mmCIF file with all atom_site columns, C-alpha atoms in Angstrom:
data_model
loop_
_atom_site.group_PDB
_atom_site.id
_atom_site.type_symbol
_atom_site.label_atom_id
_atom_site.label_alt_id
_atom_site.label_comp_id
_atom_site.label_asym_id
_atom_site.label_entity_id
_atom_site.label_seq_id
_atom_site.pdbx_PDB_ins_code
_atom_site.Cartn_x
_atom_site.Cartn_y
_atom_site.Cartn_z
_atom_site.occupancy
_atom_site.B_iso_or_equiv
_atom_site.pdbx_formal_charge
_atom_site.auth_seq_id
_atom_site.auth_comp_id
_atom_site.auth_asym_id
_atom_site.auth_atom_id
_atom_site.pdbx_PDB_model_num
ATOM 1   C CA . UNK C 1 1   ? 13.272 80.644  45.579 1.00 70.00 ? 1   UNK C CA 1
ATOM 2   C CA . UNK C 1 2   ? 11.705 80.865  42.434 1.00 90.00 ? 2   UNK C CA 1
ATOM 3   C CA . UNK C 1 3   ? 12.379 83.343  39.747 1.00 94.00 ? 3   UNK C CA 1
ATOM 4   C CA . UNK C 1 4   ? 10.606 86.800  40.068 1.00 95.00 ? 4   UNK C CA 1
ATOM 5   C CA . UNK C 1 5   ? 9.831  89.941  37.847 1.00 95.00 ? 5   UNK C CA 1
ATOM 6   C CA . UNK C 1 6   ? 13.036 91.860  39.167 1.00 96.00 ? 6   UNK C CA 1
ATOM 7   C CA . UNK C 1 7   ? 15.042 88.683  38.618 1.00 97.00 ? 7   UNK C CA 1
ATOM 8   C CA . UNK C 1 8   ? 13.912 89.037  34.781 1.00 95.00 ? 8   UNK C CA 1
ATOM 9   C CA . UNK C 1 9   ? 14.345 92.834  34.926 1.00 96.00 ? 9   UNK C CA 1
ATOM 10  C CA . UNK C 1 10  ? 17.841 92.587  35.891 1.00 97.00 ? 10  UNK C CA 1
ATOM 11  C CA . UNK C 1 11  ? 18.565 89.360  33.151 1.00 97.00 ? 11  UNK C CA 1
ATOM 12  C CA . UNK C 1 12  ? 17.058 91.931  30.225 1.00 96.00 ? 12  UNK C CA 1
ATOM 13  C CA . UNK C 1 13  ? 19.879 94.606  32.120 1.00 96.00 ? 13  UNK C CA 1
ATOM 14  C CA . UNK C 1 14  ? 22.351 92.012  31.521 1.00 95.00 ? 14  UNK C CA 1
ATOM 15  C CA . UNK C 1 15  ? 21.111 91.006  27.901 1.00 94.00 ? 15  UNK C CA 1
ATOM 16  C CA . UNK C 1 16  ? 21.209 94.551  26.968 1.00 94.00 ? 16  UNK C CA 1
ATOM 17  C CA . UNK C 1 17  ? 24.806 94.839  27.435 1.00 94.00 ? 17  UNK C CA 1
ATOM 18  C CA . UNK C 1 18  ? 25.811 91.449  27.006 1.00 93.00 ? 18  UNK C CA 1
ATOM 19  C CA . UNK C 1 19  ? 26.674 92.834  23.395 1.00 92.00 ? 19  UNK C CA 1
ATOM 20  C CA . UNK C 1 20  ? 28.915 95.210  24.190 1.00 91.00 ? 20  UNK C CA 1
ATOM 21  C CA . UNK C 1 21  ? 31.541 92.425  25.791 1.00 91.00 ? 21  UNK C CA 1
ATOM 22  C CA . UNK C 1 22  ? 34.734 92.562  23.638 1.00 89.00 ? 22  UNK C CA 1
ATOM 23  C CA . UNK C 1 23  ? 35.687 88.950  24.054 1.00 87.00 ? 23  UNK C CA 1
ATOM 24  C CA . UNK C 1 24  ? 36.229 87.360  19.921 1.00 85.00 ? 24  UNK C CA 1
ATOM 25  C CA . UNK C 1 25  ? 35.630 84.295  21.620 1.00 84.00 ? 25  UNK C CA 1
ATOM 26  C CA . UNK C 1 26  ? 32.036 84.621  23.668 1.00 85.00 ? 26  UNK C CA 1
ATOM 27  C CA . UNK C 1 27  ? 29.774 87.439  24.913 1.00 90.00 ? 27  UNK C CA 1
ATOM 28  C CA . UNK C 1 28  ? 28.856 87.015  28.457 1.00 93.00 ? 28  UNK C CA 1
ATOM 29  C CA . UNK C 1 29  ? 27.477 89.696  31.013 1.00 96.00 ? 29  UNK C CA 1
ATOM 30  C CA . UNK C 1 30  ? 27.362 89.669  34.638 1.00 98.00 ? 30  UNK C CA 1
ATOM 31  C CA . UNK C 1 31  ? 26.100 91.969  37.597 1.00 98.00 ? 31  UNK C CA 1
ATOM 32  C CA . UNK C 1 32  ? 26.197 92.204  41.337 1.00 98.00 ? 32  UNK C CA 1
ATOM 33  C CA . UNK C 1 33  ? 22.691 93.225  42.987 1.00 98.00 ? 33  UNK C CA 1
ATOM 34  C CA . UNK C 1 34  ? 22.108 93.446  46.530 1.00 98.00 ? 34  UNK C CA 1
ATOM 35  C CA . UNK C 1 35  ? 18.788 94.856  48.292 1.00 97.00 ? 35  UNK C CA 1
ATOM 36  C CA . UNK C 1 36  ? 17.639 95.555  44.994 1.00 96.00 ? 36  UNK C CA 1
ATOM 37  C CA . UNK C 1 37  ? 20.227 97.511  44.079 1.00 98.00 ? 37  UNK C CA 1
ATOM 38  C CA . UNK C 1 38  ? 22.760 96.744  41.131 1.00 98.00 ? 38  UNK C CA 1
ATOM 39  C CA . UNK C 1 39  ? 26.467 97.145  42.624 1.00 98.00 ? 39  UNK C CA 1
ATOM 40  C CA . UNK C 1 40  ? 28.479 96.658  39.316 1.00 98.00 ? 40  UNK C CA 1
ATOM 41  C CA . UNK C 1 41  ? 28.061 95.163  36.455 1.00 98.00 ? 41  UNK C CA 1
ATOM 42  C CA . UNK C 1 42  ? 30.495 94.243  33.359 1.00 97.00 ? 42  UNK C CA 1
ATOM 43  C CA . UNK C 1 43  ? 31.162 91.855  30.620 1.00 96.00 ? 43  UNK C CA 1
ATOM 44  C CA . UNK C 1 44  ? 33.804 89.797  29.936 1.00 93.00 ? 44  UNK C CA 1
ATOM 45  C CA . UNK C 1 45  ? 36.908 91.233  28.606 1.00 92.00 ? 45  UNK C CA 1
ATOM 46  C CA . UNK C 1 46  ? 40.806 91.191  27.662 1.00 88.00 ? 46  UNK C CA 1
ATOM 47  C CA . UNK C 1 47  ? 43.237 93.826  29.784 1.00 84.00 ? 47  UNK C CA 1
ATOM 48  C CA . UNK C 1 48  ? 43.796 96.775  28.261 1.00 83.00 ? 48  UNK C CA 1
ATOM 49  C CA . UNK C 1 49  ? 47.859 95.497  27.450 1.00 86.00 ? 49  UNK C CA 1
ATOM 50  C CA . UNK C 1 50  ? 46.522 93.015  25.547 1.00 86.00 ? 50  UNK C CA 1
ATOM 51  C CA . UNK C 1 51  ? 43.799 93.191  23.039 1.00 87.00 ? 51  UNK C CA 1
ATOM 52  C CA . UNK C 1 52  ? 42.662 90.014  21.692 1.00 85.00 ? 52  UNK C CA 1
ATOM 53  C CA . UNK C 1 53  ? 41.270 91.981  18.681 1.00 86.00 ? 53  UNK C CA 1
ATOM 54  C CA . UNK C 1 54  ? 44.794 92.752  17.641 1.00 88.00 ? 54  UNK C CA 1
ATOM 55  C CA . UNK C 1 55  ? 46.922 89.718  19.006 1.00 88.00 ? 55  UNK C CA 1
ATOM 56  C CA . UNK C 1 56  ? 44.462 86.909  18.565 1.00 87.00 ? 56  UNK C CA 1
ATOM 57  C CA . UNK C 1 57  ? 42.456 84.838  20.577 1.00 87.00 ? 57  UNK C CA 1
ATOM 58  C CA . UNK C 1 58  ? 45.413 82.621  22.452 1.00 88.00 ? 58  UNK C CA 1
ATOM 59  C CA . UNK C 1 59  ? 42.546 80.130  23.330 1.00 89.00 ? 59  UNK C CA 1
ATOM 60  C CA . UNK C 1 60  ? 41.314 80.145  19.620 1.00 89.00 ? 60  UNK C CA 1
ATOM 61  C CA . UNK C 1 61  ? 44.819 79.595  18.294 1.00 90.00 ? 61  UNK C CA 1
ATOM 62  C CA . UNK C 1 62  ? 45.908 76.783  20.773 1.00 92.00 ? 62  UNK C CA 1
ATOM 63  C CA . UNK C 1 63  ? 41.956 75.001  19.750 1.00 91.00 ? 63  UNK C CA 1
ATOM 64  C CA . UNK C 1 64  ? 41.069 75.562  23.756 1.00 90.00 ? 64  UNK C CA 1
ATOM 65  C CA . UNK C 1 65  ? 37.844 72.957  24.220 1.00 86.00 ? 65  UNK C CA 1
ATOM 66  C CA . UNK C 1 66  ? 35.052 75.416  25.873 1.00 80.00 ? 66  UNK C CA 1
ATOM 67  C CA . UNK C 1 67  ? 34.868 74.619  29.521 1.00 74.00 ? 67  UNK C CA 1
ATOM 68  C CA . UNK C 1 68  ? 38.533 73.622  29.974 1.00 79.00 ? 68  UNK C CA 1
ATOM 69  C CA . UNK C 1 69  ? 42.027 75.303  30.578 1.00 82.00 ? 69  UNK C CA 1
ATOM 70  C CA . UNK C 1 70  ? 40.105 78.583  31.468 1.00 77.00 ? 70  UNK C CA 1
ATOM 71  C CA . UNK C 1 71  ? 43.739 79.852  32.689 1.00 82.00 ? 71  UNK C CA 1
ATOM 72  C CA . UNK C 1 72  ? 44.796 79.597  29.025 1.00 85.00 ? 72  UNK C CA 1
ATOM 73  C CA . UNK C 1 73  ? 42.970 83.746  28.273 1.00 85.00 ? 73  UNK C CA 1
ATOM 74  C CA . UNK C 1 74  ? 44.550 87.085  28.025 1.00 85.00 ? 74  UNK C CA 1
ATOM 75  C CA . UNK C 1 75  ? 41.440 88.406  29.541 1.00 88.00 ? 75  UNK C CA 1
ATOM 76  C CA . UNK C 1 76  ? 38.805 87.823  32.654 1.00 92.00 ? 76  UNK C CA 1
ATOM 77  C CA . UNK C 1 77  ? 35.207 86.319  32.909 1.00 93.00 ? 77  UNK C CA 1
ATOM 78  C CA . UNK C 1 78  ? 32.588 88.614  33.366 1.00 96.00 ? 78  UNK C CA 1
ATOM 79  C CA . UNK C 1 79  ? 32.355 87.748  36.921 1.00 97.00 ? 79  UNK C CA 1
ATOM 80  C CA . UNK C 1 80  ? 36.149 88.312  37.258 1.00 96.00 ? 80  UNK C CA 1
ATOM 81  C CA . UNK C 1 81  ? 35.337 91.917  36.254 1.00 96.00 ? 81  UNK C CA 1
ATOM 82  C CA . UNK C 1 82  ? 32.909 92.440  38.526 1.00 98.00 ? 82  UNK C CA 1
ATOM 83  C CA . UNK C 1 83  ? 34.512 91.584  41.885 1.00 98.00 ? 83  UNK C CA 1
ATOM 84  C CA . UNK C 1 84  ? 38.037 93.201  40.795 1.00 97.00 ? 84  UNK C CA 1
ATOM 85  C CA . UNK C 1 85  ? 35.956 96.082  40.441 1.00 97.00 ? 85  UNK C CA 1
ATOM 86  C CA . UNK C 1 86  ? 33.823 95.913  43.622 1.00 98.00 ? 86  UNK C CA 1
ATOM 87  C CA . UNK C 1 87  ? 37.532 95.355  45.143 1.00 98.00 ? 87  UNK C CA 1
ATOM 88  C CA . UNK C 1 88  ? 39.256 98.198  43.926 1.00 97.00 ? 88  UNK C CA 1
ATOM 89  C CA . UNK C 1 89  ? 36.197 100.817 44.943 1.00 98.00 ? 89  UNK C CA 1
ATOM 90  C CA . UNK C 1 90  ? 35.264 99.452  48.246 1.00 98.00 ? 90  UNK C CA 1
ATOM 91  C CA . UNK C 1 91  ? 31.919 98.155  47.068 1.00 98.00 ? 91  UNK C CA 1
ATOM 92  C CA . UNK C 1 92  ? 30.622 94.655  49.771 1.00 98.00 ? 92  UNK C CA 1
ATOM 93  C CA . UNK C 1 93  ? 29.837 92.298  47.774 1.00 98.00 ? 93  UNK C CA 1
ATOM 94  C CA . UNK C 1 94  ? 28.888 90.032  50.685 1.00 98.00 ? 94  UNK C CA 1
ATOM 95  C CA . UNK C 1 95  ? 25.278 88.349  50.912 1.00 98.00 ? 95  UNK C CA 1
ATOM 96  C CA . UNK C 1 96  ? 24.852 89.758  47.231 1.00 98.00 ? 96  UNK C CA 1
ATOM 97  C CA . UNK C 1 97  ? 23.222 87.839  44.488 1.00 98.00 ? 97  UNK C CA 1
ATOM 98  C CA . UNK C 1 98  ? 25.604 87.520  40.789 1.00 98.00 ? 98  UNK C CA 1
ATOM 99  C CA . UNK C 1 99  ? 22.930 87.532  37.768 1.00 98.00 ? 99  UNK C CA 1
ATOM 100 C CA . UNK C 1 100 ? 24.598 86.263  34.666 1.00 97.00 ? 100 UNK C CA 1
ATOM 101 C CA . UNK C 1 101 ? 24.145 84.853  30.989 1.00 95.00 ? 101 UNK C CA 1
ATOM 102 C CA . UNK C 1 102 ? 26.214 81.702  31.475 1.00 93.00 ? 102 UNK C CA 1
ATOM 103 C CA . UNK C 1 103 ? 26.690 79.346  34.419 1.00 92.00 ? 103 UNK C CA 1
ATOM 104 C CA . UNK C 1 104 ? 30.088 80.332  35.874 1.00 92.00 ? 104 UNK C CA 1
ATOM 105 C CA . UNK C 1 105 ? 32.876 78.551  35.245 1.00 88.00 ? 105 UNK C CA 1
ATOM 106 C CA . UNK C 1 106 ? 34.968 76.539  37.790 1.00 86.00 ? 106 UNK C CA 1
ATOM 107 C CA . UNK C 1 107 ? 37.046 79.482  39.069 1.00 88.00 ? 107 UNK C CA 1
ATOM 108 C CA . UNK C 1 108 ? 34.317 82.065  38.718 1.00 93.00 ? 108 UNK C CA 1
ATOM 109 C CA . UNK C 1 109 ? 32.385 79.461  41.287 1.00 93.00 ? 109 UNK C CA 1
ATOM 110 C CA . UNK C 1 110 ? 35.403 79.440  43.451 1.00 93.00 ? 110 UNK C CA 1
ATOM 111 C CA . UNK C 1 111 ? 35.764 83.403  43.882 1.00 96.00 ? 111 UNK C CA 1
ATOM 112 C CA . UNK C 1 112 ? 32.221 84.199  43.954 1.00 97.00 ? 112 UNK C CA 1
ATOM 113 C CA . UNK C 1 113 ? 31.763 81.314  46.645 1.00 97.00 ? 113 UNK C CA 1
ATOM 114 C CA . UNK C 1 114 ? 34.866 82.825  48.553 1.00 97.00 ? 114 UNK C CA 1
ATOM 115 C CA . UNK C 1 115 ? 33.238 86.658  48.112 1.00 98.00 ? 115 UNK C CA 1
ATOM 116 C CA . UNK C 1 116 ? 29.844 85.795  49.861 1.00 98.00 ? 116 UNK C CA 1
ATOM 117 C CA . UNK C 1 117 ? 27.765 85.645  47.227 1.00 98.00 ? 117 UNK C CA 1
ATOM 118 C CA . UNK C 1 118 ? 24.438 84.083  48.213 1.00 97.00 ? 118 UNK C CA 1
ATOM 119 C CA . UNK C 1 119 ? 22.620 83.542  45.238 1.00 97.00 ? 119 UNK C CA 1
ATOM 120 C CA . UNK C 1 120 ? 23.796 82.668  41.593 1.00 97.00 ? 120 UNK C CA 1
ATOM 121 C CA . UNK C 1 121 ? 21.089 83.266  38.720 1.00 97.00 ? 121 UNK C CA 1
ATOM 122 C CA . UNK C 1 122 ? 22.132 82.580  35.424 1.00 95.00 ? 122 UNK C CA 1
ATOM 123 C CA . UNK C 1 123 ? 20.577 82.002  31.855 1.00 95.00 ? 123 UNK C CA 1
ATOM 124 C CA . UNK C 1 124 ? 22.699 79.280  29.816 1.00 91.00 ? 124 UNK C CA 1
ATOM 125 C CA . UNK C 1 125 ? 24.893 76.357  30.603 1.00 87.00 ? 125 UNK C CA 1
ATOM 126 C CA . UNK C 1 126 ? 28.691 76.121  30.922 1.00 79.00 ? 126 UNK C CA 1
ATOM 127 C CA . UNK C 1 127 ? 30.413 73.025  29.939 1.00 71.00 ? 127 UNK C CA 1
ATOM 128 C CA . UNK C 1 128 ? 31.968 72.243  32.961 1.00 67.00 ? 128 UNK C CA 1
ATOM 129 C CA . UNK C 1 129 ? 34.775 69.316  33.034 1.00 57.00 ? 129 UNK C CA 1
ATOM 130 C CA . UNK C 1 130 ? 34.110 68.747  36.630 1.00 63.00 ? 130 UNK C CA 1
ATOM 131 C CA . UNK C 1 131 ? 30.525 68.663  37.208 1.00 62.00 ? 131 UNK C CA 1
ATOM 132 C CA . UNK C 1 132 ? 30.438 66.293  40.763 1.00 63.00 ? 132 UNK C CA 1
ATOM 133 C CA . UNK C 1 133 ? 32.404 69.189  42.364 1.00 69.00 ? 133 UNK C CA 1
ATOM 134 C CA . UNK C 1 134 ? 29.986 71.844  43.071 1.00 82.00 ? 134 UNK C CA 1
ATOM 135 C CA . UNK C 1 135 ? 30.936 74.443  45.480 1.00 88.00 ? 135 UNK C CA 1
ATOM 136 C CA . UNK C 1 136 ? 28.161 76.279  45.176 1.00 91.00 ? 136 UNK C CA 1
ATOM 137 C CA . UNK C 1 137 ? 26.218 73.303  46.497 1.00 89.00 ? 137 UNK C CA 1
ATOM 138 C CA . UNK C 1 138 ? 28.869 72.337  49.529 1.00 90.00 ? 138 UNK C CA 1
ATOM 139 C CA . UNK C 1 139 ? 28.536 76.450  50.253 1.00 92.00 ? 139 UNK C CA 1
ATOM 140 C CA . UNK C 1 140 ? 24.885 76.759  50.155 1.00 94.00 ? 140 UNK C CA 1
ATOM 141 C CA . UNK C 1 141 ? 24.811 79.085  47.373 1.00 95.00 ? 141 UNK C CA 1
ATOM 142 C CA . UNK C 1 142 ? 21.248 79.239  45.776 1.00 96.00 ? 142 UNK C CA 1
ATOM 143 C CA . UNK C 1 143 ? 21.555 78.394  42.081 1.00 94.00 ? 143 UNK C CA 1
ATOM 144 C CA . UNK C 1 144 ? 18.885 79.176  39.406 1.00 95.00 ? 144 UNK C CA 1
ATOM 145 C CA . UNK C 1 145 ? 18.137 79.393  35.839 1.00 94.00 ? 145 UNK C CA 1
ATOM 146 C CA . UNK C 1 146 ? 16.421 82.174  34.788 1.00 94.00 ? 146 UNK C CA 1
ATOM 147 C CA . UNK C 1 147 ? 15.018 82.677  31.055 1.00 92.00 ? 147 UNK C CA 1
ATOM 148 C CA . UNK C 1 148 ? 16.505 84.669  28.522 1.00 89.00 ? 148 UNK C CA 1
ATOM 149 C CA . UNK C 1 149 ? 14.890 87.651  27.347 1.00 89.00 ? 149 UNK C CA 1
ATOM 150 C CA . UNK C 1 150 ? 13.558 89.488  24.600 1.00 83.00 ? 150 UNK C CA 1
ATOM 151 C CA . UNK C 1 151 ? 16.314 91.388  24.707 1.00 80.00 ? 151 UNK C CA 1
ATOM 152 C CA . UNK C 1 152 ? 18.893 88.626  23.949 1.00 73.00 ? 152 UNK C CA 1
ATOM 153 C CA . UNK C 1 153 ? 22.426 89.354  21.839 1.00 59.00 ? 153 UNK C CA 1
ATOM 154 C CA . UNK C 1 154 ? 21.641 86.984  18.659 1.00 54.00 ? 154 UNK C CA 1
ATOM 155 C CA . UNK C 1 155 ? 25.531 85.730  19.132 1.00 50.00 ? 155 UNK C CA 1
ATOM 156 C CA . UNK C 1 156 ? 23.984 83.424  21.837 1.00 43.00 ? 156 UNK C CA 1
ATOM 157 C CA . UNK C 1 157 ? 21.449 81.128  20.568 1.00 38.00 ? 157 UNK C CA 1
ATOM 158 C CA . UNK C 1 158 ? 18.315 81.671  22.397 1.00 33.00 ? 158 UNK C CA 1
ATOM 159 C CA . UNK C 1 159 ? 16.770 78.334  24.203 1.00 35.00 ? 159 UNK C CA 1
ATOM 160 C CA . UNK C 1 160 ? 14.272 80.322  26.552 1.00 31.00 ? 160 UNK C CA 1
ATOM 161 C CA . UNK C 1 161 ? 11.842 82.419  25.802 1.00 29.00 ? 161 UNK C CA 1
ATOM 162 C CA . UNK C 1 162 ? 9.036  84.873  28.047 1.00 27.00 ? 162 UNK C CA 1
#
């Protein structure tokens, strides 16, 4: 399946709010859309009891490699957000399609595999230790880059352009 005009539409939704993700570390966005529809949508972000703003990035202070120890965070990926959310109101997230501005990382793969998402379209890599285990692949979930957009956060260097 190759990327469409609502694909892009919803990656400029996600780059529009991509921003507004509280993480000191990295801004990523991601969104749940079935039948054309966006089901939720949220960025990454600490828990409320314990703002990395005031405490410090634990993953900063212990020099965390990107793409490893992901347990080693006082918060949860963008992703994360999103199906904790869907859970807690009731939402189906089955059969859906997760649009987001990084690849997800190894758990993120794991729950949205487990969830029934169909269809993974994402804008930038992920440095990913384990790159021969792809569950996505072994689960038939459709994986595709998309560009980013025009409307872009400049914390994340831009390597696509429309």
């Amino acid at each position: 399946m190759a990327i469409t005009k609502k694909d892009i539409g919803f990656l400029e939704q996600l780059d529009k709010i991509e921003p507004k993700a509280k993480c000191v570390r990295a801004n990523i966005a991601a969104m749940l859309v079935k039948s054309g529809k966006v089901l939720v949508k949220h960025t990454n972000d600490w828990h409320n009891k314990t703002p990395c703003n005031k405490i410090g990035c634990i993953r900063n202070k212990r020099k965390v490699k990107s793409g490893t120890h992901r347990e080693i965070c006082y918060g949860l990926c963008a992703e994360q957000w999103c199906l904790a959310i869907a859970a807690r109101k009731g939402i189906k997230v089955a059969g859906s399609t997760c649009y987001v501005t990084k690849h997800p990382c190894r758990v993120c793969e794991s729950l949205l595999t487990e969830a029934g998402i169909k269809r993974i379209v994402y804008q930038e890599g992920y440095p990913d230790v384990l790159p021969k285990f792809d569950l996505f692949e072994k689960s038939k979930v459709k994986v595709e880059q998309g560009p980013n957009t025009n409307y872009k956060s400049e914390k994340i260097p831009k390597s696509h352009t429309i």
